Structure formats: C-alpha cells, structure tokens
Amino acid sequence: MAATGDSKLQIVAGTYEGMLYGWEASTKDLTGKKPKSALKMVYGYPAHTECIKALAMMMEHDGKTLLTGGNDEMIKIYNVKKKVEVGILMQHKGTITPLRLLSWGPSYQQVGPVNSIAVHPSGKLAFSVSKDKTLRMWNLVKGRSAYIRRLDQEATCVFLSQDGNRY
C-alpha cells in the first residue's frame, strides 16, 4: 500500500496465478467527508507466468515505482501512475521472495557533487571522491560514511585493485 499526494491510497496485490491487481481508495471526497465507494480497481493483468511472491513500492515520488518478483525468476518494474511496465530484471536463479527499495537521494554526509565511485569486490564497501576535495569510504551494509579523508585538491576518479586491497 502507498498513499499518494492526491488523497488516495494505492493497494496492490499479486496472486498465485501471477496476476497483478491494483486498487485505489479515496481518503476523502471533495466535501471532506468519507467517500461512498471505498475501493476502485484500476488495473488487473497477468504480470508473471508463475506465482508472485514479492511486492515493493517506492513510497517517495507519490508511490509510483512498483517491483514484483516471483517463481518465474524475474523482477518486473512498473510505473503505477502511468500503469505501464518499464523494465524486467532476468538474471536471477530461483524464486524471488524478498524485495526492498531504497531511495538514493543526496546524502547529508556528502557536501559536494560526487566525481567517481568504486565498489569493493566484497560489495560491502565503496569509495567516492567529490568536488568538496574528499575521499570517502562508505559502509554499504549500514548505508553510511565510514571514513573521510580531506585531499589537497579535487580528485576526478577513484579505482580499486581487482583484489580490493589498494585504491
């Protein structure tokens, strides 16, 4: 479920048969009173060839991005405002059960625009250099800055060795 900015609540459900359904519920009518009709189906169609086991909706940006996943080993991406599929991720092996969306906006910890990012082979760390003349090490598990080093001048690129021991 996601609340949109226009006093509507979106409810999305996936079925065992691979169907995707969406409903809208008004939280108030033009007079400010409770609406007479609680739910209105706005879409329903076959989204997956097998059971849908995971749904995730981005709550920011009026809840317009929806991801679905299931037994067919695909993650599908939808724009629920426009009611269209915008992409498919197909490189998974096995059933998709958990889905989670993160909003990657500007970080309060990063002062200037980022010039370059390098992700450690473990996937747990990343390094960035930015216009504010800093090198930052990021803890990707906790989602925050782990180390900051001031540089004498602005760096434009950061690279890691293949084994991740040097940057």
Short mmCIF file of C-alpha atoms in Angstrom, two decimals:
data_model
loop_
_atom_site.label_atom_id
_atom_site.label_comp_id
_atom_site.label_asym_id
_atom_site.label_seq_id
_atom_site.Cartn_x
_atom_site.Cartn_y
_atom_site.Cartn_z
CA MET A 1 0.00 0.00 0.00
CA ALA A 2 1.11 3.56 -0.66
CA ALA A 3 -0.52 6.90 -0.01
CA THR A 4 -0.32 9.37 -2.88
CA GLY A 5 -0.32 13.14 -2.62
CA ASP A 6 -3.87 13.40 -4.02
CA SER A 7 -5.71 11.88 -1.01
CA LYS A 8 -5.67 8.37 -2.48
CA LEU A 9 -4.40 5.11 -1.11
CA GLN A 10 -3.00 2.54 -3.57
CA ILE A 11 -3.39 -1.14 -2.76
CA VAL A 12 -1.50 -3.70 -4.85
CA ALA A 13 -1.78 -7.50 -4.70
CA GLY A 14 -0.07 -10.34 -6.54
CA THR A 15 -1.67 -13.75 -6.89
CA TYR A 16 -0.61 -17.37 -7.01
CA GLU A 17 -1.58 -17.38 -10.70
CA GLY A 18 0.79 -14.46 -11.49
CA MET A 19 -1.90 -11.79 -11.73
CA LEU A 20 -1.22 -8.25 -10.52
CA TYR A 21 -4.14 -6.18 -9.23
CA GLY A 22 -4.27 -2.55 -8.17
CA TRP A 23 -6.99 -0.63 -6.35
CA GLU A 24 -7.36 2.98 -5.29
CA ALA A 25 -9.23 4.14 -2.23
CA SER A 26 -10.10 7.80 -1.75
CA THR A 27 -9.37 9.02 1.75
CA LYS A 28 -11.83 11.94 1.32
CA ASP A 29 -14.18 13.36 -1.26
CA LEU A 30 -14.45 16.99 -2.42
CA THR A 31 -16.57 17.93 0.61
CA GLY A 32 -14.01 16.45 3.00
CA LYS A 33 -16.39 13.67 4.08
CA LYS A 34 -15.74 9.95 3.89
CA PRO A 35 -16.19 8.56 0.36
CA LYS A 36 -19.25 6.47 -0.53
CA SER A 37 -17.28 3.96 -2.61
CA ALA A 38 -14.30 2.55 -0.71
CA LEU A 39 -12.28 0.72 -3.39
CA LYS A 40 -11.97 1.10 -7.15
CA MET A 41 -9.99 -1.42 -9.22
CA VAL A 42 -7.63 0.49 -11.55
CA TYR A 43 -5.74 -2.42 -13.13
CA GLY A 44 -5.55 -6.18 -13.24
CA TYR A 45 -3.48 -8.23 -15.68
CA PRO A 46 -1.12 -11.22 -15.96
CA ALA A 47 2.24 -9.87 -14.78
CA HIS A 48 4.19 -13.11 -14.25
CA THR A 49 4.00 -16.61 -15.67
CA GLU A 50 4.07 -18.09 -12.16
CA CYS A 51 3.23 -17.15 -8.57
CA ILE A 52 4.00 -13.57 -7.43
CA LYS A 53 5.82 -13.82 -4.09
CA ALA A 54 7.18 -10.29 -3.57
CA LEU A 55 5.94 -6.72 -4.00
CA ALA A 56 7.70 -3.47 -3.14
CA MET A 57 6.50 0.08 -3.79
CA MET A 58 8.67 3.18 -3.60
CA MET A 59 6.93 5.47 -1.13
CA GLU A 60 8.75 8.61 -2.31
CA HIS A 61 7.72 10.35 -5.53
CA ASP A 62 3.99 9.68 -4.92
CA GLY A 63 4.50 5.90 -4.74
CA LYS A 64 4.86 5.50 -8.48
CA THR A 65 7.51 2.73 -8.72
CA LEU A 66 6.45 -0.86 -8.08
CA LEU A 67 8.61 -4.00 -8.21
CA THR A 68 7.20 -7.52 -8.39
CA GLY A 69 9.00 -10.85 -8.16
CA GLY A 70 8.11 -14.50 -8.05
CA ASN A 71 8.63 -18.10 -9.04
CA ASP A 72 9.39 -17.22 -12.69
CA GLU A 73 12.80 -15.81 -11.59
CA MET A 74 12.03 -12.28 -12.86
CA ILE A 75 11.72 -8.90 -11.19
CA LYS A 76 9.38 -6.58 -13.07
CA ILE A 77 9.43 -2.80 -12.65
CA TYR A 78 6.25 -0.75 -13.11
CA ASN A 79 5.21 2.88 -13.16
CA VAL A 80 1.87 2.58 -11.36
CA LYS A 81 0.84 6.16 -12.15
CA LYS A 82 1.06 5.50 -15.88
CA LYS A 83 0.08 1.83 -15.41
CA VAL A 84 2.95 0.55 -17.59
CA GLU A 85 5.79 -1.94 -17.22
CA VAL A 86 9.11 -0.10 -17.54
CA GLY A 87 11.63 -2.93 -17.19
CA ILE A 88 12.47 -6.53 -16.34
CA LEU A 89 15.45 -7.94 -14.42
CA MET A 90 16.04 -11.53 -15.54
CA GLN A 91 19.48 -12.63 -14.26
CA HIS A 92 18.23 -14.36 -11.11
CA LYS A 93 18.38 -18.05 -10.30
CA GLY A 94 15.47 -19.20 -8.19
CA THR A 95 12.31 -17.73 -6.74
CA ILE A 96 12.26 -14.03 -5.85
CA THR A 97 10.85 -13.74 -2.34
CA PRO A 98 12.08 -10.51 -0.70
CA LEU A 99 12.16 -7.13 -2.45
CA ARG A 100 13.23 -3.85 -0.93
CA LEU A 101 13.54 -0.41 -2.49
CA LEU A 102 15.87 2.31 -1.31
CA SER A 103 15.68 5.94 -2.32
CA TRP A 104 19.13 7.01 -3.47
CA GLY A 105 18.97 10.74 -2.97
CA PRO A 106 21.65 13.20 -1.93
CA SER A 107 23.34 12.31 1.33
CA TYR A 108 23.56 14.85 4.12
CA GLN A 109 27.09 13.48 4.68
CA GLN A 110 28.27 14.40 1.16
CA VAL A 111 28.79 18.15 0.70
CA GLY A 112 29.80 18.37 -2.97
CA PRO A 113 28.83 16.50 -6.14
CA VAL A 114 30.43 13.05 -6.48
CA ASN A 115 33.03 12.72 -9.27
CA SER A 116 33.66 8.97 -9.09
CA ILE A 117 32.63 5.84 -7.16
CA ALA A 118 34.35 2.45 -6.89
CA VAL A 119 32.68 -0.51 -5.18
CA HIS A 120 34.86 -3.03 -3.32
CA PRO A 121 34.75 -6.64 -4.68
CA SER A 122 33.02 -7.75 -1.45
CA GLY A 123 30.11 -5.41 -2.17
CA LYS A 124 30.29 -4.19 1.43
CA LEU A 125 32.38 -1.04 0.88
CA ALA A 126 32.58 1.74 -1.67
CA PHE A 127 34.94 4.66 -2.17
CA SER A 128 33.96 8.04 -3.58
CA VAL A 129 35.78 11.24 -4.49
CA SER A 130 33.94 14.51 -4.83
CA LYS A 131 34.19 18.18 -5.67
CA ASP A 132 34.46 19.02 -1.97
CA LYS A 133 38.04 17.58 -2.07
CA THR A 134 37.25 14.48 -0.03
CA LEU A 135 37.81 10.75 -0.36
CA ARG A 136 35.11 8.82 1.46
CA MET A 137 34.84 5.17 2.36
CA TRP A 138 31.20 4.05 2.58
CA ASN A 139 29.87 1.14 4.61
CA LEU A 140 27.26 -0.23 2.18
CA VAL A 141 25.90 -2.66 4.77
CA LYS A 142 24.95 0.15 7.17
CA GLY A 143 24.42 2.73 4.42
CA ARG A 144 26.65 5.46 5.85
CA SER A 145 30.06 7.05 5.62
CA ALA A 146 32.76 5.06 7.46
CA TYR A 147 35.84 7.23 6.82
CA ILE A 148 36.58 10.67 5.35
CA ARG A 149 39.94 11.98 4.20
CA ARG A 150 40.49 15.56 3.08
CA LEU A 151 42.52 15.87 -0.12
CA ASP A 152 44.79 18.73 -1.17
CA GLN A 153 42.98 19.03 -4.48
CA GLU A 154 39.85 17.74 -6.18
CA ALA A 155 40.10 14.14 -7.43
CA THR A 156 38.19 13.11 -10.54
CA CYS A 157 38.49 9.29 -10.35
CA VAL A 158 38.86 6.56 -7.77
CA PHE A 159 39.78 2.96 -8.65
CA LEU A 160 40.24 -0.25 -6.68
CA SER A 161 42.64 -3.07 -7.45
CA GLN A 162 40.99 -6.34 -8.53
CA ASP A 163 41.51 -7.89 -5.09
CA GLY A 164 40.28 -4.69 -3.38
CA ASN A 165 43.45 -4.25 -1.29
CA ARG A 166 44.52 -0.94 -2.90
CA TYR A 167 42.74 2.17 -4.10
#
